[in-house]
Short mmCIF file of N, CA and C in Angstrom, two decimals:
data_model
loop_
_atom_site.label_atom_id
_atom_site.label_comp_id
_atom_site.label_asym_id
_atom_site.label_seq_id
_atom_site.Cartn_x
_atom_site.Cartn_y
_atom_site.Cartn_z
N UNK A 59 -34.67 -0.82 16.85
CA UNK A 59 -33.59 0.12 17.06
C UNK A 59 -32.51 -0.12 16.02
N UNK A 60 -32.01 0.48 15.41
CA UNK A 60 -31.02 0.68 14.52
C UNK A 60 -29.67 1.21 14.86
N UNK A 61 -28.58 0.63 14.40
CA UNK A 61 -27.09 0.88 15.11
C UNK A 61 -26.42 1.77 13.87
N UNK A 62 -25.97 2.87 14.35
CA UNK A 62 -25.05 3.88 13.88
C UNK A 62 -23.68 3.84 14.06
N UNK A 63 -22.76 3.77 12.69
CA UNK A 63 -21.42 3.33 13.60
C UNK A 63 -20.75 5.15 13.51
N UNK A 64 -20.16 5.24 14.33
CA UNK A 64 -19.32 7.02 13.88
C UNK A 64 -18.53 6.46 12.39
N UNK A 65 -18.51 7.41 11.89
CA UNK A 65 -17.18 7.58 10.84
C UNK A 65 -16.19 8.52 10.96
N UNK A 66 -15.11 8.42 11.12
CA UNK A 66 -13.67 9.60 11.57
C UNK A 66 -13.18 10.23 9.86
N UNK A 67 -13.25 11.08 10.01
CA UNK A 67 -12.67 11.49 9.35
C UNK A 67 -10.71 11.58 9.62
N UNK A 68 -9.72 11.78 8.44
CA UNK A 68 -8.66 11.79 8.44
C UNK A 68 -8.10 12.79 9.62
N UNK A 69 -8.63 13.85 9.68
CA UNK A 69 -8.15 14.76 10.80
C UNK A 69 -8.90 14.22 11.80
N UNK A 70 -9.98 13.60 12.28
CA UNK A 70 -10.01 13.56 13.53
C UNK A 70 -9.31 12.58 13.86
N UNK A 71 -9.14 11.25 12.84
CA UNK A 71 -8.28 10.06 13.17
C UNK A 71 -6.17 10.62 13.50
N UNK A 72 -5.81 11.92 13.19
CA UNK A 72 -4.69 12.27 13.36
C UNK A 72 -4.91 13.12 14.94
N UNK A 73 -5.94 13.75 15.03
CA UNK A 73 -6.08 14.21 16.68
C UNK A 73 -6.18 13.08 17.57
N UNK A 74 -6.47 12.22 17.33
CA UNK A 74 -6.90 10.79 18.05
C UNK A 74 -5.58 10.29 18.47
N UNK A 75 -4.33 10.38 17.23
CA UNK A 75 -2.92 9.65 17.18
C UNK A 75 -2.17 11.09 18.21
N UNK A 76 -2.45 12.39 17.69
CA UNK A 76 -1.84 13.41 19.02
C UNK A 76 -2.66 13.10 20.10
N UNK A 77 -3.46 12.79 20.92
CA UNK A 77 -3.91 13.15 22.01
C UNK A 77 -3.67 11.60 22.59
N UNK A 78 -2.77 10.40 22.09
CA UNK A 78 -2.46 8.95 22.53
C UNK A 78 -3.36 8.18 22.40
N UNK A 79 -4.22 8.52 22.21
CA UNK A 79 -5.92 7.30 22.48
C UNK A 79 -5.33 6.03 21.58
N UNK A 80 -4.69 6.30 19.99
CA UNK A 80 -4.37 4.99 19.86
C UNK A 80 -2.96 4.62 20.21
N UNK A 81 -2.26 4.75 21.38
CA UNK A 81 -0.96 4.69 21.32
C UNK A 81 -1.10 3.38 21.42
N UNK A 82 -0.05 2.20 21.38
CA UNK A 82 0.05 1.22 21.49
C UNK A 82 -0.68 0.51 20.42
N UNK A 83 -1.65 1.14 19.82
CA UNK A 83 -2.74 0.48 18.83
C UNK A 83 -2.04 -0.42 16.92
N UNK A 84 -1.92 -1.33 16.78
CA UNK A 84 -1.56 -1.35 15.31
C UNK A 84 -3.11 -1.25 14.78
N UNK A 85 -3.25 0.61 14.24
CA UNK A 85 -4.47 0.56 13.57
C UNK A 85 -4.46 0.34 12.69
N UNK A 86 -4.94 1.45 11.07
CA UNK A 86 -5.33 2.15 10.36
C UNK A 86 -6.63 2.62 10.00
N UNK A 87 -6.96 3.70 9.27
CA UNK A 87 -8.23 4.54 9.04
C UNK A 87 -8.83 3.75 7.43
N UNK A 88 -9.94 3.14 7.44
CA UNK A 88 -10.42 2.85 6.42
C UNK A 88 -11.45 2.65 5.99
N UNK A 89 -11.57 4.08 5.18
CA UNK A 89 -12.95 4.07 5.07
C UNK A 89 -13.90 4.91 6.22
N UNK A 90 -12.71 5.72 7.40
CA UNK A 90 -13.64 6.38 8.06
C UNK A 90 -14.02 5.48 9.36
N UNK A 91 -13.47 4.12 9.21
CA UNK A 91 -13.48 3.28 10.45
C UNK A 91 -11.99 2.67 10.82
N UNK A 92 -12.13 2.92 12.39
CA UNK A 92 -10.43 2.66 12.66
C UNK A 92 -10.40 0.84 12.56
N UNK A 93 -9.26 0.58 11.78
CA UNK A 93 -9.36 -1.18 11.60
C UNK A 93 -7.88 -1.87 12.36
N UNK A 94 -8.25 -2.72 13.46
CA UNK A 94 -6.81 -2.97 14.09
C UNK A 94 -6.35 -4.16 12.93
N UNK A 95 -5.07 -4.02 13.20
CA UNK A 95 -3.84 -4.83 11.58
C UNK A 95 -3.92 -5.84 11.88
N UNK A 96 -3.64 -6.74 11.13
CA UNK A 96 -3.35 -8.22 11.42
C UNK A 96 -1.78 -8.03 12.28
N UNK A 97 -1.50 -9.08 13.03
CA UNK A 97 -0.07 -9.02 13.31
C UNK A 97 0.80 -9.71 12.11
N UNK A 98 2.26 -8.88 12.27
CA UNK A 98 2.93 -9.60 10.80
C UNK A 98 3.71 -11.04 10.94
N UNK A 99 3.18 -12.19 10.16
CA UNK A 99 4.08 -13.03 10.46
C UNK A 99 5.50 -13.64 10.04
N UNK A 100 6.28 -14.44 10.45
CA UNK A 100 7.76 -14.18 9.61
C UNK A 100 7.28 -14.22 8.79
N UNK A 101 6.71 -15.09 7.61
CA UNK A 101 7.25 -15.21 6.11
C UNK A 101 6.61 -13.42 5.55
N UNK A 102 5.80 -13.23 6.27
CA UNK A 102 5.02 -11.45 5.37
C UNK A 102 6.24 -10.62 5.90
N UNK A 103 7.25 -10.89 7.15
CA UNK A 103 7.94 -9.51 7.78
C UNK A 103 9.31 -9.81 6.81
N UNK A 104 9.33 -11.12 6.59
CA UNK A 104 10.89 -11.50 5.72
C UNK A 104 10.63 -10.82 4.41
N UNK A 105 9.40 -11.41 3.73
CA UNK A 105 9.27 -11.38 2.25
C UNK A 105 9.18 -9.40 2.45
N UNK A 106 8.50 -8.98 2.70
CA UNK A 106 7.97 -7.42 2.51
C UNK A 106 9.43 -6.63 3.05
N UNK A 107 10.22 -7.16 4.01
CA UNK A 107 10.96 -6.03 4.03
C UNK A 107 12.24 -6.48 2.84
N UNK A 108 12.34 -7.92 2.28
CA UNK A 108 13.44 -8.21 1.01
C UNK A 108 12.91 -7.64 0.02
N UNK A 109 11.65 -7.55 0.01
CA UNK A 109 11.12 -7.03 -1.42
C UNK A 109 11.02 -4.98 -1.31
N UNK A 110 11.39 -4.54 -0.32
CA UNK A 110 11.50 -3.30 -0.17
C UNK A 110 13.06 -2.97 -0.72
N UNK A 111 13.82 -3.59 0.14
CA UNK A 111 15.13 -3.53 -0.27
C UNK A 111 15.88 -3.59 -1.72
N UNK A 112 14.63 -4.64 -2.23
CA UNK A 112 15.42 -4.90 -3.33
C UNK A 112 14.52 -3.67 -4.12
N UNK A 113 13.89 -3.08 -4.06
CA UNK A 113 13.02 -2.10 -5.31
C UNK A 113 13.65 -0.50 -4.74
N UNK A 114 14.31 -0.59 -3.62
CA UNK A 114 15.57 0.43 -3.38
C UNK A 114 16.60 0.48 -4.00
N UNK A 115 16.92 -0.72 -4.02
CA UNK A 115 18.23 -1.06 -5.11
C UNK A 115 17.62 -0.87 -6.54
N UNK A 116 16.50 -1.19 -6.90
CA UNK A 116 16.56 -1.62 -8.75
C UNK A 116 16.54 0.83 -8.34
N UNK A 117 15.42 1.48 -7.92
CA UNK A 117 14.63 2.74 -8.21
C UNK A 117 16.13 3.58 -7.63
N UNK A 118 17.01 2.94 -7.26
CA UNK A 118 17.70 4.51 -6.77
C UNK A 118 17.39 5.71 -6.10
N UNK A 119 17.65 6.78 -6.14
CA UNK A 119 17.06 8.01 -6.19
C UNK A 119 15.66 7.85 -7.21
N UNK A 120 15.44 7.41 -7.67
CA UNK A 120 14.37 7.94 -8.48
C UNK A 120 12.98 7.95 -7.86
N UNK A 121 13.15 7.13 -6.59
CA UNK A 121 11.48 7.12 -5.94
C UNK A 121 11.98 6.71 -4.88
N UNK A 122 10.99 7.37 -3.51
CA UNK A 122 11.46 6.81 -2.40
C UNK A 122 10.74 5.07 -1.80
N UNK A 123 10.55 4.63 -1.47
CA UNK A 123 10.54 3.19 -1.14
C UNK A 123 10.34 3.32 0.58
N UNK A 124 9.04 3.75 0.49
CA UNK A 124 8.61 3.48 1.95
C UNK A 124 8.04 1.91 2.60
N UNK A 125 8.54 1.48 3.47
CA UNK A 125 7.79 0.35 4.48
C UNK A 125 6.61 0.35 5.16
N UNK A 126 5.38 0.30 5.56
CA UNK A 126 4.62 0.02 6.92
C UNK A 126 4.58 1.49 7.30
N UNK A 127 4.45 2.39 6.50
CA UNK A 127 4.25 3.93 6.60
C UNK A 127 2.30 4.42 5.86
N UNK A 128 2.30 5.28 6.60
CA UNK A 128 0.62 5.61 6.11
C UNK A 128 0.89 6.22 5.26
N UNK A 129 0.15 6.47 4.24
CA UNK A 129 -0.58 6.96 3.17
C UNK A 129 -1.69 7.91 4.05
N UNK A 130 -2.20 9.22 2.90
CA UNK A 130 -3.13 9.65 3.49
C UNK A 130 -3.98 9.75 1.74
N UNK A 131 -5.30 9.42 2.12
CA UNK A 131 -6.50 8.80 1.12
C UNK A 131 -7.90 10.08 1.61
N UNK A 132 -7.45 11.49 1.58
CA UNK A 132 -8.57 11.84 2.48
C UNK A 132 -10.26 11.48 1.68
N UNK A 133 -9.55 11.45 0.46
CA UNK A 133 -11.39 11.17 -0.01
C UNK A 133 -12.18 10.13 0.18
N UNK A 134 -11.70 9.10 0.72
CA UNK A 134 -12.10 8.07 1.75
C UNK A 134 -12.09 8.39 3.12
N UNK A 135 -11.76 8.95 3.26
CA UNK A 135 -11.55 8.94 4.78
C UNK A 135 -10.55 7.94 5.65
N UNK A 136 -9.30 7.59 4.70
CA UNK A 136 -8.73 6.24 4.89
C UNK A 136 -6.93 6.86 4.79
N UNK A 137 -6.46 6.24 5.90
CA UNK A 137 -4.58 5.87 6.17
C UNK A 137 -4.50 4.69 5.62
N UNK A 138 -4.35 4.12 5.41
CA UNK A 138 -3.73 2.79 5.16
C UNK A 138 -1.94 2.89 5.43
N UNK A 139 -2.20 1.89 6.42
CA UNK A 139 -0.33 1.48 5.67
C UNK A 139 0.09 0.12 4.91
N UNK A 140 0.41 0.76 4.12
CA UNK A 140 0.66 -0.79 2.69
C UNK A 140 1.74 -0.57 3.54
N UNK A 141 2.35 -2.22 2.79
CA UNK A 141 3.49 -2.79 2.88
C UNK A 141 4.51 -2.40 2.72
N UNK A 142 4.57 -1.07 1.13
CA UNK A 142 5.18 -1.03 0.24
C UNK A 142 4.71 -0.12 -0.46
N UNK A 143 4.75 1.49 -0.63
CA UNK A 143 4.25 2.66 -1.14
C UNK A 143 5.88 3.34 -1.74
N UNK A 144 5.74 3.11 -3.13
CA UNK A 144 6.97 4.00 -3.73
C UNK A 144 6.61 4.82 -4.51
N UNK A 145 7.07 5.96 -3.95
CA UNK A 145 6.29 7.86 -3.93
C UNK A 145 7.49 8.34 -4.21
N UNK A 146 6.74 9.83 -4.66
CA UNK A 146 8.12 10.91 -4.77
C UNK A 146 8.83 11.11 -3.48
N UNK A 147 10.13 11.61 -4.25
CA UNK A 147 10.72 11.67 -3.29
C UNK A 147 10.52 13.50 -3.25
N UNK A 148 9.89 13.83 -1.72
CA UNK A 148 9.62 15.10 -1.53
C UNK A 148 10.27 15.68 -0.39
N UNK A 149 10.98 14.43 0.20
CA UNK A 149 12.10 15.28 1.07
C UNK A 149 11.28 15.22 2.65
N UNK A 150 11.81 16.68 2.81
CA UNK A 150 11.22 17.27 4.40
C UNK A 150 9.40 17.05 4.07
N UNK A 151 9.12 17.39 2.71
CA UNK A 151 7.64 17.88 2.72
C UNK A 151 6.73 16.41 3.45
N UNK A 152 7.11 15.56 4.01
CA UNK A 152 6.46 14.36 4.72
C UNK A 152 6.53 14.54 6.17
N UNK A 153 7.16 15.54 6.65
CA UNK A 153 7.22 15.78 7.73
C UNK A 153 5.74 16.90 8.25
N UNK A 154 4.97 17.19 6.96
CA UNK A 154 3.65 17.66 6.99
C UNK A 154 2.82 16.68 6.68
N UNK A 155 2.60 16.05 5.60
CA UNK A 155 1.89 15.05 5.25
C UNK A 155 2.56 14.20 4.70
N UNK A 156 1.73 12.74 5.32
CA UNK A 156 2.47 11.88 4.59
C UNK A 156 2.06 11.76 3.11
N UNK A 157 2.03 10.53 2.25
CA UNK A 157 2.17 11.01 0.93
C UNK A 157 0.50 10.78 0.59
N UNK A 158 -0.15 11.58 -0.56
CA UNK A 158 -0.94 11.98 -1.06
C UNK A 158 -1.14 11.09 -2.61
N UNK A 159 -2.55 10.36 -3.02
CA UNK A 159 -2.40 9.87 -4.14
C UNK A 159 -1.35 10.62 -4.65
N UNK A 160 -1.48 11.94 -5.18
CA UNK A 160 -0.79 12.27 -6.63
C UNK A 160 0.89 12.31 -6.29
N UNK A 161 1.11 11.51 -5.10
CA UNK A 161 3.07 11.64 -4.48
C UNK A 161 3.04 10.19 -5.25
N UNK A 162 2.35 9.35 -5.13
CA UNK A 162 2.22 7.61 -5.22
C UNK A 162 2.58 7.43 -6.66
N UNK A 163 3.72 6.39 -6.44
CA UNK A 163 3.85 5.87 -8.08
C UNK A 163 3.28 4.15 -8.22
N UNK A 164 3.12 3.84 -7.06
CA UNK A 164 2.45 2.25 -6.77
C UNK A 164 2.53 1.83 -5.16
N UNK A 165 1.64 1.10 -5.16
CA UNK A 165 1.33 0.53 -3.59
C UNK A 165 1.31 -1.29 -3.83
N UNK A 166 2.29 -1.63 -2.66
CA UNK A 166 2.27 -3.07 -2.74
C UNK A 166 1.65 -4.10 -1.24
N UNK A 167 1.18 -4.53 -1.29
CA UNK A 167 0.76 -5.35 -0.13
C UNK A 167 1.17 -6.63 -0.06
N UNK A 168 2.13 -7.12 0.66
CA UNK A 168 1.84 -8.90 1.02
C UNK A 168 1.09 -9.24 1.90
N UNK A 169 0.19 -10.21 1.19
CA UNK A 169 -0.69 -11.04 1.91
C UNK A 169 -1.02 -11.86 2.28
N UNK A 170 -1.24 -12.94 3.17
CA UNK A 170 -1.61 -13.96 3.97
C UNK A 170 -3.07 -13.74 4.61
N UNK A 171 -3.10 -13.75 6.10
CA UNK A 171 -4.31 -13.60 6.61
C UNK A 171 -5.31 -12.68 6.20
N UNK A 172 -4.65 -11.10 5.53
CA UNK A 172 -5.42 -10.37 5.14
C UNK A 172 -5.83 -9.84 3.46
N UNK A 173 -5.68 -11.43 3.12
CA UNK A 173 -5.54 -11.25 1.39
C UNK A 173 -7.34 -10.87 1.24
N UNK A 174 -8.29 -11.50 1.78
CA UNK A 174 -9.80 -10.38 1.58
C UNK A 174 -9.80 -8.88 1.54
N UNK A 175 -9.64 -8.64 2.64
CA UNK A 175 -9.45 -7.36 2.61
C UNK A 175 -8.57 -6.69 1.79
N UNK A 176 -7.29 -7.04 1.48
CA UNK A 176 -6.04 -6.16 0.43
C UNK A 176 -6.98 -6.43 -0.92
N UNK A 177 -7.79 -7.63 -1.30
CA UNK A 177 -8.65 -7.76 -2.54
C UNK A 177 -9.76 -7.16 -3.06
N UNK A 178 -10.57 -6.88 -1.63
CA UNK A 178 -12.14 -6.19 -1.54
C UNK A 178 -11.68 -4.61 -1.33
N UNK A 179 -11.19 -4.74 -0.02
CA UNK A 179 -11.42 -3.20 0.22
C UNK A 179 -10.82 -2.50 0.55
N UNK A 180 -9.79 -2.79 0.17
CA UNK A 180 -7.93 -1.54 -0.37
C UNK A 180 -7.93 -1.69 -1.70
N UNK A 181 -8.12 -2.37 -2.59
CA UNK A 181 -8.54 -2.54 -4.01
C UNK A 181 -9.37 -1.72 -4.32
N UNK A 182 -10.80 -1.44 -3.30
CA UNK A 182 -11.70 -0.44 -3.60
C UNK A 182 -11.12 0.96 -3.57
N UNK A 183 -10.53 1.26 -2.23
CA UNK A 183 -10.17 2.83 -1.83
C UNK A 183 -9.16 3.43 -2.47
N UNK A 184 -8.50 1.75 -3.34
CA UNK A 184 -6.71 2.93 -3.82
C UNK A 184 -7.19 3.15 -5.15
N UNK A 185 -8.05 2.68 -5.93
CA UNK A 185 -8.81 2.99 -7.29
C UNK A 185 -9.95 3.77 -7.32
N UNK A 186 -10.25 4.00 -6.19
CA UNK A 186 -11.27 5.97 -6.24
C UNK A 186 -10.19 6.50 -5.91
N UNK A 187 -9.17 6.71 -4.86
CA UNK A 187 -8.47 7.44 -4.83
C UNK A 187 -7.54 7.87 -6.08
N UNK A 188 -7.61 6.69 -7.02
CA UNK A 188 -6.63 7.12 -8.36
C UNK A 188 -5.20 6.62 -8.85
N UNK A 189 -5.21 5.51 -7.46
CA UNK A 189 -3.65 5.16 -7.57
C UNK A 189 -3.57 4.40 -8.50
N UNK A 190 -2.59 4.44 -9.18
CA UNK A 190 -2.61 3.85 -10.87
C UNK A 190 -2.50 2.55 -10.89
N UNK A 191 -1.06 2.06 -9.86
CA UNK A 191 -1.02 0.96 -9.67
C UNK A 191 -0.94 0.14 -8.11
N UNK A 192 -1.49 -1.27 -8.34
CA UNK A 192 -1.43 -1.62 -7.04
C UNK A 192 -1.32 -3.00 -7.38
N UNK A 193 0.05 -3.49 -6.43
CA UNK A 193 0.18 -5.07 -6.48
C UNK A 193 -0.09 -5.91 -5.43
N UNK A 194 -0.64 -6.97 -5.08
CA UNK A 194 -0.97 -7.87 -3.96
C UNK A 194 0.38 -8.97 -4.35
N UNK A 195 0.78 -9.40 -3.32
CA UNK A 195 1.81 -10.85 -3.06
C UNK A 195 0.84 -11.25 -2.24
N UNK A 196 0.60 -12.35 -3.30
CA UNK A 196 -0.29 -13.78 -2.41
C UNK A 196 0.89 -14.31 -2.00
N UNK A 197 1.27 -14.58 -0.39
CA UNK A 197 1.89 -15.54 -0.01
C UNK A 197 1.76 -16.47 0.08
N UNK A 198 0.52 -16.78 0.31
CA UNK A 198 -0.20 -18.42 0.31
C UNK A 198 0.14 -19.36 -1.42
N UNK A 199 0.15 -18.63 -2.45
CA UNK A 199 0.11 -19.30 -3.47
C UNK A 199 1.33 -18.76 -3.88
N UNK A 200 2.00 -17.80 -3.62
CA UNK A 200 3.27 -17.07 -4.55
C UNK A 200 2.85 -16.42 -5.81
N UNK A 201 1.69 -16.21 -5.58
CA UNK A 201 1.44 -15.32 -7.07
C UNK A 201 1.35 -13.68 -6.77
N UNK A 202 1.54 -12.98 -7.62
CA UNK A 202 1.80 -11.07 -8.07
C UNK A 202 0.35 -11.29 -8.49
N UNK A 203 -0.18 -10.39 -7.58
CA UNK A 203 -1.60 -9.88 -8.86
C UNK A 203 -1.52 -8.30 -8.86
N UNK A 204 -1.64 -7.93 -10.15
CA UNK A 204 -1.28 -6.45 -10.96
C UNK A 204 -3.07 -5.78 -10.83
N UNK A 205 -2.74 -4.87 -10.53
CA UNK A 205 -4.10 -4.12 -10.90
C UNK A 205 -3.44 -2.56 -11.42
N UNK A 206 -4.45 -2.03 -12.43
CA UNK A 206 -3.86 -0.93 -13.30
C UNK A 206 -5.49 -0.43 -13.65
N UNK A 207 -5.41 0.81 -13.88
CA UNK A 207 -6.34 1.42 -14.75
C UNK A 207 -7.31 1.52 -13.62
N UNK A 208 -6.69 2.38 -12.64
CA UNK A 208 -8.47 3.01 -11.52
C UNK A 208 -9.34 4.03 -12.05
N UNK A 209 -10.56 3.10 -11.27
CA UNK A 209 -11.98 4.14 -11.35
C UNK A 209 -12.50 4.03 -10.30
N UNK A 210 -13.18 5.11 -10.47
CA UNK A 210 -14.18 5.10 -9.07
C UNK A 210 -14.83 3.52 -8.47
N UNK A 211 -15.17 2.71 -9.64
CA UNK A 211 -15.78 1.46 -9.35
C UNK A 211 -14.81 0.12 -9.11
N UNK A 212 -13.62 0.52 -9.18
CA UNK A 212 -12.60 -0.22 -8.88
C UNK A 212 -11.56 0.03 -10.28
N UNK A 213 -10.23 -1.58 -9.98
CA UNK A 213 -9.63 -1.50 -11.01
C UNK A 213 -9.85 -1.98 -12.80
N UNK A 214 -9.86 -1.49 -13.70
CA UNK A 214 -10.03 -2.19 -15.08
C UNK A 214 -9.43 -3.44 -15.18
N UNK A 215 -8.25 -3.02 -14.89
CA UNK A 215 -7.27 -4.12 -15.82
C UNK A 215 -6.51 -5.13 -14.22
N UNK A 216 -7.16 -6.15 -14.26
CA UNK A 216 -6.27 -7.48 -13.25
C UNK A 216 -5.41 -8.54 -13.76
N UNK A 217 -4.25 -8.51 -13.36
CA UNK A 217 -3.18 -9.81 -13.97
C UNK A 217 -2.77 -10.74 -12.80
N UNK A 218 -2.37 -11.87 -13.00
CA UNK A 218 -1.73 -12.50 -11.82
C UNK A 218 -0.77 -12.95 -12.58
N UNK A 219 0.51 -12.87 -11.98
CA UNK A 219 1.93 -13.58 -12.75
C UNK A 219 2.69 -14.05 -11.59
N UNK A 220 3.58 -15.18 -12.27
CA UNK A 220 4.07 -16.33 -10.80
C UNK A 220 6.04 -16.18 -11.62
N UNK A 221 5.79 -15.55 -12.63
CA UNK A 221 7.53 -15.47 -13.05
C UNK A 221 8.16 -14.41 -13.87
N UNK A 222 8.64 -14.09 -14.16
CA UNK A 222 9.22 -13.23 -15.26
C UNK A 222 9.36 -12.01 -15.02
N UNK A 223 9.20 -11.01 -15.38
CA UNK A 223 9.34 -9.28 -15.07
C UNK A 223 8.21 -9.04 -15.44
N UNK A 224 7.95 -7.94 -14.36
CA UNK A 224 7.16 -6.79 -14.72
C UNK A 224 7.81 -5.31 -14.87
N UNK A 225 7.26 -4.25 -15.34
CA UNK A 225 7.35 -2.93 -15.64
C UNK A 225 6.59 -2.40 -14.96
N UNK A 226 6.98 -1.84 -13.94
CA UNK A 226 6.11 -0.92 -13.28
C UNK A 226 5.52 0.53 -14.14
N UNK A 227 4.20 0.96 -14.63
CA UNK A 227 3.64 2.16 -15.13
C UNK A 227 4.75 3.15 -15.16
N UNK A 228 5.31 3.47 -13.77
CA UNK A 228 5.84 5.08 -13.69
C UNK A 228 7.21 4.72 -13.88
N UNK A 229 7.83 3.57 -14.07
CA UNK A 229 9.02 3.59 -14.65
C UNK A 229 8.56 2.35 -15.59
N UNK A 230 8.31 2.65 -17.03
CA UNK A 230 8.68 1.20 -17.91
C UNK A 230 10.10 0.34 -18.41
N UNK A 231 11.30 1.98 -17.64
CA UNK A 231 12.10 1.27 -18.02
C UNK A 231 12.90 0.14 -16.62
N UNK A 232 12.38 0.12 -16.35
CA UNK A 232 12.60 -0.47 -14.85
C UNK A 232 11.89 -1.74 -14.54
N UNK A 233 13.17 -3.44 -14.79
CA UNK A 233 12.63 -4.71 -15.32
C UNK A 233 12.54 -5.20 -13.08
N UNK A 234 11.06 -5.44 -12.97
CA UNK A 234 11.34 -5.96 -11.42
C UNK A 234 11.03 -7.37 -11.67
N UNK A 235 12.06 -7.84 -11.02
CA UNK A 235 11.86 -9.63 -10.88
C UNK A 235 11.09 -10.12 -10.10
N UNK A 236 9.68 -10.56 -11.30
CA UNK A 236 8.54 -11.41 -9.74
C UNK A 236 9.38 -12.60 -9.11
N UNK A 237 10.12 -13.55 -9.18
CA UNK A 237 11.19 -14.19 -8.87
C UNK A 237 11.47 -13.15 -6.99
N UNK A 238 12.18 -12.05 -7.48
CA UNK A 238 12.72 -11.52 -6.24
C UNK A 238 11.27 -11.31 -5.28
N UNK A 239 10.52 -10.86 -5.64
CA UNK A 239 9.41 -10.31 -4.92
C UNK A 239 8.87 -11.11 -4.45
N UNK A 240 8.38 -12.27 -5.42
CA UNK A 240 8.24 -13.35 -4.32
C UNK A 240 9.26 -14.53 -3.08
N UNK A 241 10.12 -13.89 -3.37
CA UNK A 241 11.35 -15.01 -2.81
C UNK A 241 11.56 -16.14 -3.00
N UNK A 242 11.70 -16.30 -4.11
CA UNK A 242 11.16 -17.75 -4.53
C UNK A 242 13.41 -17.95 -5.17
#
């Protein structure tokens, strides 16, 4: 006998969130399978919401700076909520959908318990989906790892840096301190 798992698609996983079935649930959709979250612990809830704050302060108006908010990935079949998704700023238009690769100017994740998964297989879905850039915070070691240049088969280009600035793609003129991001 052979086991079939369902796969949800994005709209049925949003009828699922109207009709309560996951109320109470910390899910997300990935990949078409609902995945319950790790719980956050202090050092990921301290570091991720200082490192939000502060990329509010460097971006201004120029991008909005969402927290622990979904993304919608329909060509996966995947929500995710990163840590850290700074998208256009489109106003009311999120009150229809949340943001869409082509809203995304980068997605950030801190990680601890779920640094496999933010490595294997959110690494996989945000580079078919197209997202240009995507950073992991290893909390365990304090290192930034950069990924740039998506394809369908993942990312091209991987960096890990423990000091100095980076330039984010959609703003080069915009110096972010791995220093701040990591809290170091």
């Amino acid at each position: 006998m052979s086991v079939t798992t369902v796969k949800w698609t994005v709209e049925d996983y949003h009828h699922m969130i109207a009709a309560g079935i996951l109320e109470g649930r910390n899910v997300e959709l990935i990949g078409g399978e609902i995945i319950e979250m790790a719980p956050e612990g202090e050092s990921h809830a301290y570091s991720s919401d200082e490192g939000g704050e502060y990329l509010m302060y460097l971006l201004g108006d120029r991008a909005k700076v969402r927290q622990g908010k979904p993304i919608t990935l329909s060509s996966s079949n995947s929500e995710p909520q990163p840590d850290i998704a700074v998208v256009q700023r489109l106003g009311r238009d999120y009150r229809e959908h949340h943001p869409y690769p082509e809203n995304i100017f980068w997605l950030i994740e801190y990680s601890n318990s779920t640094l496999s998964k933010d490595l294997e297989i959110k690494t996989k879905i945000y580079a078919q989906a197209g997202i240009y850039e995507y950073w992991i915070i290893n909390l365990r070691t304090r290192e930034l790892i950069v990924f740039r240049s998506p394809t369908n088969d993942g990312y091209q280009f991987r960096e890990t840096l423990t000091q100095g600035n980076i330039n984010p793609l959609a703003f080069p003129d915009v110096a972010v301190s791995i220093d701040r991001l990591l809290e170091d």
